[in-house]
Amino acid sequence: MLLPALVLIPFVGGLLAWYSERLSLTWPRWIGLLSMAATCAIALWIWGHAEVPAIVPDARAPHWILEYKLSWIPRWGVSFHFGIDGLGLLMVLLTGVLGVLSVACSWREIQQYVGFFHLNLLWNLAGVMGVFMALDLFLFFVLWEVMLVPMYFLIALWGHSSTAGAKRGHSRVYAATKFFIFTQSAGLLMLVAMLALVWLHQQATGQWSFNYHDLLYTPLTHAQEYALMLAFFVAFAVKLPVVPLHPWLPDAHSQAPTAGSVDLAGILLKTGAYGLLRFVLPLFPHASRDFAPIAIGLGVFGILYGAKLALVQTDIKRLVAYTSVSHMGFVLLGIYAGSTIALEGALILMLAHGLATGGLFILCGELYERLHTRELGQMGGLARRAPHYATAVMFFALASLGLPGLGNFVGEFLVLVGAFPLRPWMTMVAALGLILAAVYSLYIVQKVLHGPPADARPVEDLTARERLMIGAIIVSLLVLGLFPQPVLDLARGPLTQIGEWYAHGVPPP
């Protein structure tokens, strides 16, 4: 029951937080914090007690650390089927950690409808938890939709329009609607492809099934496989996001509350990458190999495009949002390079980006609370006025540019090393993104920390709560950068298997 508990705890916690608002505004915050801390504890317990083979012994079928299955709609082969391996466990742990930080960073920011806010935040996190564990495609789609609706409300009800957004006529409702239309349209495309895959499986075997294990071995023609692969790819590419399917991201980030931005950048973007790893490459390996040059080209273009647009932003949250587009281009490159080293690099980068960008968005939110602006031209001089805050900004800027010793460097290095033997020219072009990352990272440092301040009034430095949050992220990035081997050992089995399937196809059972 540990796997269903990872979904049920935040789901029930959200209901309790909503109900407890009538008693006190503090209760929803503590219920949310304890709920997400409990999921972290369960994930760590699974990691500490489960036997994780370094190499999957049987290449014909996935190996799960834990598995749970309960019949739901037997007529159509639908079940509550959860399973977790090293890849899913790391994503679940990342969700738990950033979930705790999302609750903590909203402690002072959210003062209205506090219970309903935590209901939406926890239900969104519950949906994400389920997405990382679902092994029934119908259940996966349900949970995929569950995580979208709460995010709409988080942006529409508790977001705040930026000055730059106001100039363009954008509002929090506009951003929330744009996010919902993009992601919902992509989800419906995935649903159509999913139903087509299930129907083709029924035609070949005579049995209806949404089970991941069964659908792995569905016989498909090349045209069928390519069409289904494209539909799944687009659905996950919107969430990643891949250029040109990214326009929802900057607006959603700039209008979202701090917790929403941490959730979006740190977790929701990773569901797109996870979907490519878990479903697209294994279910459609031959079509994915044929599509790889296009996918890698989109990834490399996204690296340069996102970095270039980051350099011309005046709103600090939009700047950080475009850096996410650039970093996710490296993830896409690593996934479609397909070697074990490149896949490991993509995974490390997913974890490091979630932590580093989550930290940056927390700092953006705390800065907005102090200065009431996110315009870079209205900042400056924080190195003297708030030294602890300045130290944190400097650290995360260095993490973003890939400083050796931090998690981002390990991920980017492994992606480039793993991709170079297969796509040398594309990899060399992608490496230019590292130079641009240094430019936009130092641009943040220059604008925020140095130069004459627009307002010379004193600025409150980081509080004890904020130092605890930021310190936890800093330690995590240092551990991931200096000692990545435990993470690589945990995920090597499933990533090696995915790489083998991608290279040679899934062997028959």
C-alpha angles and dihedrals in degrees: 000000000000094000097051087045090062088062099034098050096062090037093054090037089058092054092048091048091052092048095045094058089086089061100045140335089233096059097069090052094052093043090052092047094049093045093056092041088056091054090051090051092050092048091050091047090053091050093048098046106032123092107239115191114215091221124030105245096212118045091192097071137026120257117225126199089208131005134188127186132179125170114249111163105005094179091066098031094251120149143163092257118169127172133169132200131169093285094050093042093056091049091049091050091049089051091051094049095047089043090059090048092048091056093043096049092052093054095106100018099063112063102147127069088356094170094050090047092056091044090058094041094050094043090052090052091046089055091050091049089054093047090057092053107031115118095174111079094214090052089046091055093048091052091043088059093042091062094051103057096054090049089055090056093044090058099036098046105031103024124109126214117240123226091247090049092050090054089057092046092251122146137178091262090050091050093046092049092048090050092049095047094050096045096039093050090050090047092053090051089053090049092054091049091046093053090047091052091049091048092050089050090052091049091053099042106020091236132103113227138157090185115131093220093053096045092052089074099044110136110233135176116237092254092049093047093048094048093048092045091054092051093050091043093054091048092054095036091061090057096042085044114235120188122278091027093060107087093107093061105070093045093046092050097045093051100036123098115252094263090050092052092048090049094046098047099033102042118005094055088054092058087067093052091043090052091054091050098042102037117010100049097041098039096043107023099152095047090044091055091050090049094045097096090054093045092048090047090053090048094051092046089050091052092056097034095051092047092048093050091046089061094059099047122114096188110077094214092052088049092054090045092057091048086060089057088053096047093047087057087066089051091052090048091052094047096052094040081069101196118129091245092051092047090050089050091051090052094048090048091051090055095042094045091050091054099039097043091042088055092049092051091049089054090047090053094048090048091051090053089056103038101024090223139083095195109122090213090062094055134070141118097052091133088074100032099045111016097174091051090047091052091053093049091050092050095051092044089055090047090052093053090051104253111190111256094041129093097250091060093053092050096046092044093052092046092052094043092048095045100043099076090051103036108015099166094045090048093052091052090047090053088065086071088070089062092049089047089058090050097051093040092054089043089061090048093050096047098042104034107029140041128050114320118239088221119031095199116122116269123216110245123224113304123225091263092051093046090053092052095046092043091055091053092046092052091047093052091047092050091047091049099043101033108026094145098093089054092046091048092051094051101033095091099055093036092051090050093048090049091051092049091048092050100041108012128250110301115232117264 
